Amino acid sequence: MEAAMRNRIPRPHYQQLLTRYRDTEFVKVLTGVRRCGKSTLLDLFIEDLHAQGVPEENVFRKRFDEFGLPLNPTAEDLQDEIAAALDCADPSHMFYVALDEIQMVSEWERVVRGLHTRSGVDVYITGSNAYLLSSDLATLLAGRYVELDVYPLSFCEYLEFSSRIRGKSDAALNTLFADYLRYGGMPSIFALKEPREEDIARELTGIFNSVIVNDVAQRFQIRDYALLEKLVAYVFSTSGNLFSVKSIANYLKSAGAKASYETIDGYLRALEQALVLHSALQTGVQGKQLLRPLRKYYPVDTGLRNLPGGFSGRDVGFQLENVVYLELIRRGFNVSVGTLEKGEVDFVAQKRDVRHYLQVVDSLVDTATYERELKPLRMLEDAFPRIILTLDCLRVGTTEEGIHIVNLIDWLRDQSEAL
């Protein structure tokens, strides 16, 4: 228990959001891929409550993914437990309800709705799939909820964890980034003492299997598990490439799998619902509309992405893209792939009425690469910022055309309100 407490490193961004919405009428819904740290965030939040004087009897905490709990918990059982806890609570304080992996309870929406209508009760729920808010809950709550998307560690958080738990400082910045790129940012990696690569692989394999089996195959009643595994291996290994569902199905067919368009489309949707896979839709810029836009798929963690290939370290460029994509959505941007008449912009990041165009490349030392990355940005006619993110420091600055060249690691560490 003490070791677990020591490994609870603060994640200020999420904790501030929870504090901002504390004691409001909104149900707080934390969604994110399994094992990304949602439960720990609630633990930290509850510790803060107790530190501020909230009695223990005024917090009801339940984790439905714990070993030993009934396999099919019901809404009635949960209602009875909460009612008993409310009877023992101090009425002079707010009563807090924190429910982990609530989707495992049948008809859980009724419980949450009932709690929401009761005064003096503040509700927090977590879930490992996007189904939470595509279910009846959104209708039942009539907009009285706030969704907090939780992701594996950002690079800034990774540095903080490395410093606090393993005593590694920013002095080894490039080495730490290489590790982050290769092994990802799943918080549970930091529970491993001086981990070897095989230890990390074992931990990530457990997470991967749990997500694929519980949150995808069982949740969506997928029968052809072998096909699902082949699809995941292919999409993960080729993330960052533009695809259509048809092209993926055709590839798997050529590899001997029975893969119809409808089946692959359903499996991809299931992976996105389980929050283990995200996608960026191709969009025309400069007013060009696409009749059949393609997509780029990105796993939620580069460690999970690299796991099937044994952390080989190949295709660094696509790994960097993956990291940048995740950082952009973590910062609240809607992200698409920009298509020009002759060329492509890696990412178009939009937040409200502000847009940013981004290229991602490992190195700009080679002149041909430098010109290739600049070319699509030069073709853009609007005045929104144009940025190239690179691991180099040699060409960092602003070109005559106003294109900003930024060191990627510096950009990841910059947590200002700007991009």
Short mmCIF file of C-alpha atoms in Angstrom, two decimals:
data_model
loop_
_atom_site.label_atom_id
_atom_site.label_comp_id
_atom_site.label_asym_id
_atom_site.label_seq_id
_atom_site.Cartn_x
_atom_site.Cartn_y
_atom_site.Cartn_z
CA MET A 1 0.00 0.00 0.00
CA GLU A 2 2.78 2.44 0.90
CA ALA A 3 4.56 1.69 -2.39
CA ALA A 4 1.33 2.37 -4.27
CA MET A 5 0.99 5.70 -2.47
CA ARG A 6 4.54 6.69 -3.36
CA ASN A 7 3.85 5.95 -7.03
CA ARG A 8 0.83 8.26 -7.14
CA ILE A 9 2.45 11.12 -8.95
CA PRO A 10 0.21 14.18 -9.33
CA ARG A 11 -1.23 14.92 -12.76
CA PRO A 12 -2.10 18.60 -12.25
CA HIS A 13 -3.97 19.12 -15.53
CA TYR A 14 -6.60 16.50 -14.71
CA GLN A 15 -6.68 17.27 -10.99
CA GLN A 16 -7.39 20.93 -11.72
CA LEU A 17 -10.28 19.94 -13.98
CA LEU A 18 -11.77 17.72 -11.28
CA THR A 19 -11.42 20.51 -8.73
CA ARG A 20 -12.99 23.02 -11.12
CA TYR A 21 -16.14 20.91 -11.45
CA ARG A 22 -16.27 19.72 -7.82
CA ASP A 23 -19.62 20.27 -6.07
CA THR A 24 -21.30 21.38 -9.28
CA GLU A 25 -24.49 19.91 -10.73
CA PHE A 26 -22.53 18.08 -13.43
CA VAL A 27 -21.77 14.37 -13.33
CA LYS A 28 -18.03 14.05 -13.95
CA VAL A 29 -17.32 11.35 -16.56
CA LEU A 30 -13.67 10.26 -16.93
CA THR A 31 -13.09 8.24 -20.08
CA GLY A 32 -9.87 6.73 -21.34
CA VAL A 33 -8.25 3.50 -22.42
CA ARG A 34 -7.91 0.88 -19.71
CA ARG A 35 -4.98 1.43 -17.31
CA CYS A 36 -4.25 5.01 -18.40
CA GLY A 37 -4.61 6.32 -14.84
CA LYS A 38 -8.30 7.15 -14.34
CA SER A 39 -8.59 5.26 -11.04
CA THR A 40 -5.45 6.85 -9.65
CA LEU A 41 -6.80 10.29 -10.51
CA LEU A 42 -9.91 9.55 -8.47
CA ASP A 43 -7.72 8.26 -5.62
CA LEU A 44 -5.74 11.51 -5.66
CA PHE A 45 -8.94 13.54 -5.77
CA ILE A 46 -10.37 11.66 -2.79
CA GLU A 47 -7.14 12.14 -0.84
CA ASP A 48 -7.52 15.87 -1.44
CA LEU A 49 -11.11 15.73 -0.20
CA HIS A 50 -10.07 14.09 3.05
CA ALA A 51 -7.19 16.55 3.46
CA GLN A 52 -9.75 19.36 3.20
CA GLY A 53 -11.92 17.91 5.95
CA VAL A 54 -14.39 15.66 4.14
CA PRO A 55 -15.07 12.66 6.45
CA GLU A 56 -14.30 9.18 5.15
CA GLU A 57 -17.93 8.16 5.58
CA ASN A 58 -18.90 10.85 3.06
CA VAL A 59 -17.03 9.18 0.22
CA PHE A 60 -18.40 6.08 -1.50
CA ARG A 61 -15.75 4.46 -3.70
CA LYS A 62 -16.29 1.35 -5.81
CA ARG A 63 -14.10 -0.27 -8.45
CA PHE A 64 -15.92 -2.76 -10.62
CA ASP A 65 -12.78 -4.16 -12.22
CA GLU A 66 -11.37 -5.49 -8.93
CA PHE A 67 -10.72 -9.20 -8.56
CA GLY A 68 -13.28 -10.99 -6.41
CA LEU A 69 -16.29 -8.80 -7.15
CA PRO A 70 -19.47 -10.40 -8.56
CA LEU A 71 -19.19 -11.05 -12.28
CA ASN A 72 -22.54 -9.43 -13.06
CA PRO A 73 -23.16 -6.59 -10.61
CA THR A 74 -26.65 -5.11 -10.86
CA ALA A 75 -28.05 -1.63 -10.50
CA GLU A 76 -30.15 -2.77 -7.53
CA ASP A 77 -27.08 -4.04 -5.65
CA LEU A 78 -25.25 -0.77 -6.25
CA GLN A 79 -28.25 1.33 -5.22
CA ASP A 80 -28.54 -0.62 -1.96
CA GLU A 81 -24.84 -0.14 -1.16
CA ILE A 82 -24.95 3.59 -1.81
CA ALA A 83 -28.17 4.00 0.19
CA ALA A 84 -26.55 2.26 3.18
CA ALA A 85 -23.49 4.51 2.90
CA LEU A 86 -25.68 7.63 2.71
CA ASP A 87 -27.39 6.63 5.95
CA CYS A 88 -23.99 6.75 7.71
CA ALA A 89 -22.80 10.00 6.13
CA ASP A 90 -22.42 13.37 7.85
CA PRO A 91 -25.25 15.53 6.41
CA SER A 92 -23.24 18.71 6.97
CA HIS A 93 -20.86 17.68 4.17
CA MET A 94 -21.35 16.87 0.50
CA PHE A 95 -21.54 13.12 -0.22
CA TYR A 96 -19.15 11.99 -2.96
CA VAL A 97 -19.70 8.93 -5.15
CA ALA A 98 -16.79 7.62 -7.26
CA LEU A 99 -17.50 4.62 -9.47
CA ASP A 100 -14.78 2.96 -11.57
CA GLU A 101 -15.54 1.04 -14.78
CA ILE A 102 -19.24 1.66 -14.25
CA GLN A 103 -20.11 0.10 -17.61
CA MET A 104 -19.72 -3.33 -15.97
CA VAL A 105 -22.95 -2.76 -14.00
CA SER A 106 -26.13 -3.62 -15.84
CA GLU A 107 -28.49 -0.64 -16.15
CA TRP A 108 -25.93 1.59 -14.46
CA GLU A 109 -27.42 4.65 -16.15
CA ARG A 110 -30.45 4.49 -13.83
CA VAL A 111 -28.18 4.59 -10.77
CA VAL A 112 -26.26 7.62 -12.02
CA ARG A 113 -29.47 9.41 -13.00
CA GLY A 114 -30.95 8.78 -9.55
CA LEU A 115 -27.84 10.09 -7.80
CA HIS A 116 -27.74 13.14 -10.04
CA THR A 117 -31.26 14.19 -9.04
CA ARG A 118 -30.45 13.96 -5.33
CA SER A 119 -29.20 17.10 -3.60
CA GLY A 120 -25.96 16.97 -1.67
CA VAL A 121 -24.46 14.24 -3.85
CA ASP A 122 -21.49 14.76 -6.19
CA VAL A 123 -20.93 11.99 -8.74
CA TYR A 124 -17.76 10.84 -10.54
CA ILE A 125 -17.66 7.86 -12.90
CA THR A 126 -14.98 6.31 -15.09
CA GLY A 127 -15.14 4.01 -18.06
CA SER A 128 -12.82 2.45 -20.60
CA ASN A 129 -14.88 3.02 -23.70
CA ALA A 130 -16.63 5.81 -25.53
CA TYR A 131 -19.91 3.93 -25.14
CA LEU A 132 -20.50 5.68 -21.80
CA LEU A 133 -21.71 8.84 -23.49
CA SER A 134 -23.18 7.21 -26.57
CA SER A 135 -25.54 5.28 -24.29
CA ASP A 136 -28.74 6.48 -22.67
CA LEU A 137 -26.77 8.44 -20.07
CA ALA A 138 -26.43 11.54 -22.22
CA THR A 139 -30.19 11.59 -22.78
CA LEU A 140 -31.02 10.88 -19.14
CA LEU A 141 -28.76 13.65 -17.86
CA ALA A 142 -29.93 16.15 -20.50
CA GLY A 143 -26.49 17.68 -20.86
CA ARG A 144 -25.78 17.81 -17.12
CA TYR A 145 -22.45 16.05 -17.37
CA VAL A 146 -18.88 16.96 -18.24
CA GLU A 147 -16.58 14.51 -20.00
CA LEU A 148 -12.89 14.49 -19.09
CA ASP A 149 -10.75 12.60 -21.59
CA VAL A 150 -7.83 10.90 -19.84
CA TYR A 151 -4.79 9.73 -21.80
CA PRO A 152 -1.55 7.93 -21.00
CA LEU A 153 1.24 10.19 -19.77
CA SER A 154 2.23 13.18 -21.85
CA PHE A 155 5.97 13.67 -22.25
CA CYS A 156 5.89 16.38 -19.55
CA GLU A 157 4.19 13.95 -17.17
CA TYR A 158 6.64 11.23 -18.20
CA LEU A 159 9.54 13.48 -17.20
CA GLU A 160 7.89 14.17 -13.85
CA PHE A 161 7.34 10.47 -13.20
CA SER A 162 10.92 9.67 -14.22
CA SER A 163 12.29 12.32 -11.89
CA ARG A 164 10.20 11.39 -8.86
CA ILE A 165 10.26 7.61 -9.12
CA ARG A 166 13.54 6.76 -10.83
CA GLY A 167 15.59 9.81 -9.97
CA LYS A 168 16.22 10.63 -13.64
CA SER A 169 16.49 14.31 -14.42
CA ASP A 170 16.11 16.40 -17.54
CA ALA A 171 19.88 16.09 -18.01
CA ALA A 172 19.15 12.87 -19.86
CA LEU A 173 16.41 14.50 -21.93
CA ASN A 174 17.18 12.90 -25.29
CA THR A 175 17.51 9.45 -23.71
CA LEU A 176 14.26 9.90 -21.83
CA PHE A 177 12.47 10.97 -25.01
CA ALA A 178 13.84 7.94 -26.87
CA ASP A 179 12.46 5.72 -24.10
CA TYR A 180 9.12 7.54 -24.19
CA LEU A 181 8.91 7.14 -27.95
CA ARG A 182 9.72 3.44 -27.75
CA TYR A 183 7.87 2.32 -24.62
CA GLY A 184 5.07 4.87 -24.36
CA GLY A 185 3.51 6.49 -21.32
CA MET A 186 1.35 3.92 -19.57
CA PRO A 187 1.61 4.88 -15.86
CA SER A 188 1.92 1.29 -14.66
CA ILE A 189 5.35 1.04 -16.28
CA PHE A 190 6.59 3.15 -13.39
CA ALA A 191 5.51 0.49 -10.89
CA LEU A 192 8.33 -1.65 -12.31
CA LYS A 193 11.65 -1.30 -10.49
CA GLU A 194 14.56 -0.81 -12.90
CA PRO A 195 12.61 -2.50 -15.69
CA ARG A 196 14.23 -4.39 -18.51
CA GLU A 197 12.65 -4.35 -21.95
CA GLU A 198 11.10 -7.77 -21.37
CA ASP A 199 9.47 -6.48 -18.15
CA ILE A 200 7.94 -3.55 -20.01
CA ALA A 201 6.80 -5.87 -22.80
CA ARG A 202 5.12 -8.16 -20.26
CA GLU A 203 3.31 -5.25 -18.61
CA LEU A 204 2.14 -3.77 -21.92
CA THR A 205 1.08 -7.20 -23.19
CA GLY A 206 -1.16 -7.56 -20.14
CA ILE A 207 -2.72 -4.16 -20.81
CA PHE A 208 -3.08 -4.88 -24.53
CA ASN A 209 -4.75 -8.25 -23.95
CA SER A 210 -7.09 -6.80 -21.34
CA VAL A 211 -8.21 -4.06 -23.72
CA ILE A 212 -8.60 -6.30 -26.75
CA VAL A 213 -10.37 -9.11 -24.89
CA ASN A 214 -12.55 -7.18 -22.42
CA ASP A 215 -13.18 -3.84 -24.08
CA VAL A 216 -13.30 -4.94 -27.70
CA ALA A 217 -13.95 -8.66 -28.27
CA GLN A 218 -16.34 -9.27 -25.37
CA ARG A 219 -17.97 -5.85 -25.36
CA PHE A 220 -18.79 -5.98 -29.07
CA GLN A 221 -19.26 -9.77 -29.25
CA ILE A 222 -16.53 -10.25 -31.83
CA ARG A 223 -16.37 -13.87 -32.91
CA ASP A 224 -13.35 -13.93 -35.20
CA TYR A 225 -10.67 -13.11 -32.64
CA ALA A 226 -7.87 -14.17 -35.00
CA LEU A 227 -9.03 -11.61 -37.57
CA LEU A 228 -9.20 -8.93 -34.89
CA GLU A 229 -5.60 -9.68 -33.88
CA LYS A 230 -4.44 -9.47 -37.50
CA LEU A 231 -6.26 -6.17 -37.97
CA VAL A 232 -4.72 -4.66 -34.83
CA ALA A 233 -1.22 -5.81 -35.80
CA TYR A 234 -1.60 -4.33 -39.28
CA VAL A 235 -3.13 -1.00 -38.25
CA PHE A 236 -0.65 -0.52 -35.41
CA SER A 237 2.37 -1.29 -37.57
CA THR A 238 1.22 1.03 -40.35
CA SER A 239 -0.18 3.86 -38.24
CA GLY A 240 0.37 7.24 -39.84
CA ASN A 241 -0.49 6.01 -43.33
CA LEU A 242 -3.67 7.03 -45.11
CA PHE A 243 -6.19 4.21 -45.40
CA SER A 244 -9.73 3.45 -46.36
CA VAL A 245 -11.65 0.61 -44.75
CA LYS A 246 -11.74 -1.03 -48.18
CA SER A 247 -7.96 -0.93 -48.58
CA ILE A 248 -7.46 -2.49 -45.14
CA ALA A 249 -9.98 -5.23 -45.91
CA ASN A 250 -8.31 -5.91 -49.25
CA TYR A 251 -4.89 -6.21 -47.61
CA LEU A 252 -6.15 -8.68 -45.03
CA LYS A 253 -7.88 -10.68 -47.76
CA SER A 254 -4.62 -10.85 -49.69
CA ALA A 255 -3.01 -12.23 -46.52
CA GLY A 256 -5.56 -15.04 -46.43
CA ALA A 257 -8.09 -13.63 -43.97
CA LYS A 258 -11.85 -13.61 -44.48
CA ALA A 259 -12.32 -9.89 -44.15
CA SER A 260 -15.40 -8.17 -45.52
CA TYR A 261 -15.77 -4.41 -45.64
CA GLU A 262 -18.56 -4.51 -43.07
CA THR A 263 -16.56 -6.67 -40.65
CA ILE A 264 -13.42 -4.52 -40.80
CA ASP A 265 -15.46 -1.34 -40.48
CA GLY A 266 -17.14 -2.76 -37.37
CA TYR A 267 -13.85 -3.88 -35.84
CA LEU A 268 -12.22 -0.50 -36.41
CA ARG A 269 -15.19 1.24 -34.80
CA ALA A 270 -14.93 -1.13 -31.84
CA LEU A 271 -11.24 -0.32 -31.41
CA GLU A 272 -12.03 3.39 -31.45
CA GLN A 273 -14.89 2.88 -29.00
CA ALA A 274 -12.43 1.11 -26.67
CA LEU A 275 -10.24 4.23 -26.94
CA VAL A 276 -7.18 2.19 -27.90
CA LEU A 277 -7.24 3.62 -31.42
CA HIS A 278 -7.85 7.15 -32.70
CA SER A 279 -8.19 8.44 -36.23
CA ALA A 280 -7.58 11.64 -38.15
CA LEU A 281 -9.85 12.17 -41.14
CA GLN A 282 -8.44 13.50 -44.39
CA THR A 283 -9.82 16.95 -45.16
CA GLY A 284 -9.38 19.31 -48.06
CA VAL A 285 -7.78 22.66 -47.35
CA GLN A 286 -8.22 25.81 -49.44
CA GLY A 287 -11.85 24.88 -49.99
CA LYS A 288 -11.21 21.55 -51.70
CA GLN A 289 -13.83 18.96 -50.72
CA LEU A 290 -13.05 15.24 -50.75
CA LEU A 291 -15.75 12.81 -51.86
CA ARG A 292 -14.18 9.77 -50.18
CA PRO A 293 -11.79 10.97 -47.49
CA LEU A 294 -9.25 8.53 -46.10
CA ARG A 295 -8.04 8.23 -42.50
CA LYS A 296 -4.84 7.92 -40.56
CA TYR A 297 -5.05 5.69 -37.50
CA TYR A 298 -3.01 6.25 -34.35
CA PRO A 299 -2.80 3.95 -31.30
CA VAL A 300 -3.38 5.68 -27.96
CA ASP A 301 0.15 4.87 -26.78
CA THR A 302 3.41 4.41 -28.68
CA GLY A 303 4.42 1.57 -26.37
CA LEU A 304 1.31 -0.38 -27.37
CA ARG A 305 1.98 0.61 -30.98
CA ASN A 306 5.51 -0.74 -30.89
CA LEU A 307 4.75 -3.87 -28.85
CA PRO A 308 3.88 -6.22 -31.76
CA GLY A 309 7.17 -5.33 -33.50
CA GLY A 310 9.30 -5.88 -30.42
CA PHE A 311 10.17 -2.18 -29.92
CA SER A 312 12.35 -2.31 -33.01
CA GLY A 313 12.76 1.46 -33.26
CA ARG A 314 12.03 1.48 -36.98
CA ASP A 315 9.77 4.07 -38.67
CA VAL A 316 10.74 6.82 -36.22
CA GLY A 317 8.94 9.39 -38.37
CA PHE A 318 5.57 7.69 -37.90
CA GLN A 319 6.24 7.25 -34.17
CA LEU A 320 6.87 10.99 -33.91
CA GLU A 321 3.62 11.65 -35.77
CA ASN A 322 1.84 9.41 -33.27
CA VAL A 323 3.26 11.37 -30.32
CA VAL A 324 2.34 14.73 -31.87
CA TYR A 325 -1.18 13.59 -32.74
CA LEU A 326 -1.80 12.41 -29.17
CA GLU A 327 -0.40 15.64 -27.74
CA LEU A 328 -2.69 17.71 -29.97
CA ILE A 329 -5.86 15.90 -28.92
CA ARG A 330 -4.63 15.98 -25.32
CA ARG A 331 -4.49 19.78 -25.67
CA GLY A 332 -8.06 19.87 -26.92
CA PHE A 333 -7.55 20.25 -30.68
CA ASN A 334 -9.65 18.63 -33.37
CA VAL A 335 -7.08 17.05 -35.66
CA SER A 336 -7.35 16.15 -39.34
CA VAL A 337 -4.98 15.44 -42.23
CA GLY A 338 -4.69 18.31 -44.70
CA THR A 339 -4.90 17.51 -48.40
CA LEU A 340 -3.82 19.97 -51.09
CA GLU A 341 -4.04 19.74 -54.86
CA LYS A 342 -0.44 18.53 -54.87
CA GLY A 343 0.69 17.61 -51.42
CA GLU A 344 -0.31 16.87 -47.87
CA VAL A 345 -0.01 18.58 -44.50
CA ASP A 346 0.54 16.08 -41.70
CA PHE A 347 -1.92 17.72 -39.32
CA VAL A 348 -4.50 20.48 -39.35
CA ALA A 349 -5.20 21.29 -35.69
CA GLN A 350 -8.35 23.30 -35.02
CA LYS A 351 -9.62 24.76 -31.75
CA ARG A 352 -12.59 27.09 -32.01
CA ASP A 353 -11.68 29.65 -34.70
CA VAL A 354 -7.91 29.08 -34.56
CA ARG A 355 -6.13 26.70 -36.91
CA HIS A 356 -2.55 25.44 -37.04
CA TYR A 357 -0.83 23.55 -39.85
CA LEU A 358 1.88 21.13 -38.73
CA GLN A 359 4.52 19.00 -40.38
CA VAL A 360 6.41 16.39 -38.33
CA VAL A 361 9.84 15.11 -39.31
CA ASP A 362 12.76 13.58 -37.44
CA SER A 363 15.47 15.62 -39.18
CA LEU A 364 15.78 18.61 -41.51
CA VAL A 365 19.54 18.36 -41.99
CA ASP A 366 19.11 17.00 -45.51
CA THR A 367 18.26 19.86 -47.88
CA ALA A 368 15.88 17.74 -49.96
CA THR A 369 13.92 16.77 -46.84
CA TYR A 370 13.86 20.40 -45.72
CA GLU A 371 12.38 21.53 -49.05
CA ARG A 372 9.91 18.64 -49.12
CA GLU A 373 8.51 19.53 -45.68
CA LEU A 374 8.29 23.24 -46.51
CA LYS A 375 6.57 22.78 -49.87
CA PRO A 376 2.98 22.05 -48.73
CA LEU A 377 3.14 24.79 -46.10
CA ARG A 378 4.22 27.29 -48.75
CA MET A 379 1.13 26.39 -50.77
CA LEU A 380 -1.26 27.48 -48.02
CA GLU A 381 -2.92 30.82 -48.67
CA ASP A 382 -4.46 31.75 -45.31
CA ALA A 383 -2.70 33.45 -42.40
CA PHE A 384 -2.92 30.67 -39.81
CA PRO A 385 0.36 29.53 -38.20
CA ARG A 386 2.49 27.02 -40.13
CA ILE A 387 4.84 24.88 -38.07
CA ILE A 388 7.44 22.17 -38.65
CA LEU A 389 8.26 20.03 -35.62
CA THR A 390 11.63 18.30 -35.76
CA LEU A 391 14.17 16.68 -33.46
CA ASP A 392 16.84 18.94 -34.95
CA CYS A 393 17.99 22.20 -33.43
CA LEU A 394 20.06 23.40 -36.41
CA ARG A 395 17.27 25.06 -38.44
CA VAL A 396 15.06 26.15 -35.52
CA GLY A 397 13.59 29.60 -36.10
CA THR A 398 11.27 31.30 -38.58
CA THR A 399 11.75 31.24 -42.34
CA GLU A 400 11.31 34.23 -44.63
CA GLU A 401 7.82 32.95 -45.47
CA GLY A 402 6.87 32.97 -41.78
CA ILE A 403 7.03 29.20 -41.28
CA HIS A 404 8.06 28.32 -37.73
CA ILE A 405 10.57 25.51 -37.25
CA VAL A 406 10.36 24.23 -33.67
CA ASN A 407 12.25 21.56 -31.77
CA LEU A 408 9.73 18.82 -31.11
CA ILE A 409 10.92 18.03 -27.57
CA ASP A 410 10.75 21.72 -26.62
CA TRP A 411 7.23 21.88 -28.06
CA LEU A 412 6.13 18.86 -26.00
CA ARG A 413 7.50 20.47 -22.85
CA ASP A 414 5.83 23.83 -23.49
CA GLN A 415 2.56 23.70 -21.55
CA SER A 416 1.51 27.29 -22.25
CA GLU A 417 -1.93 28.05 -23.62
CA ALA A 418 -0.47 28.42 -27.12
CA LEU A 419 -0.07 25.45 -29.42
#
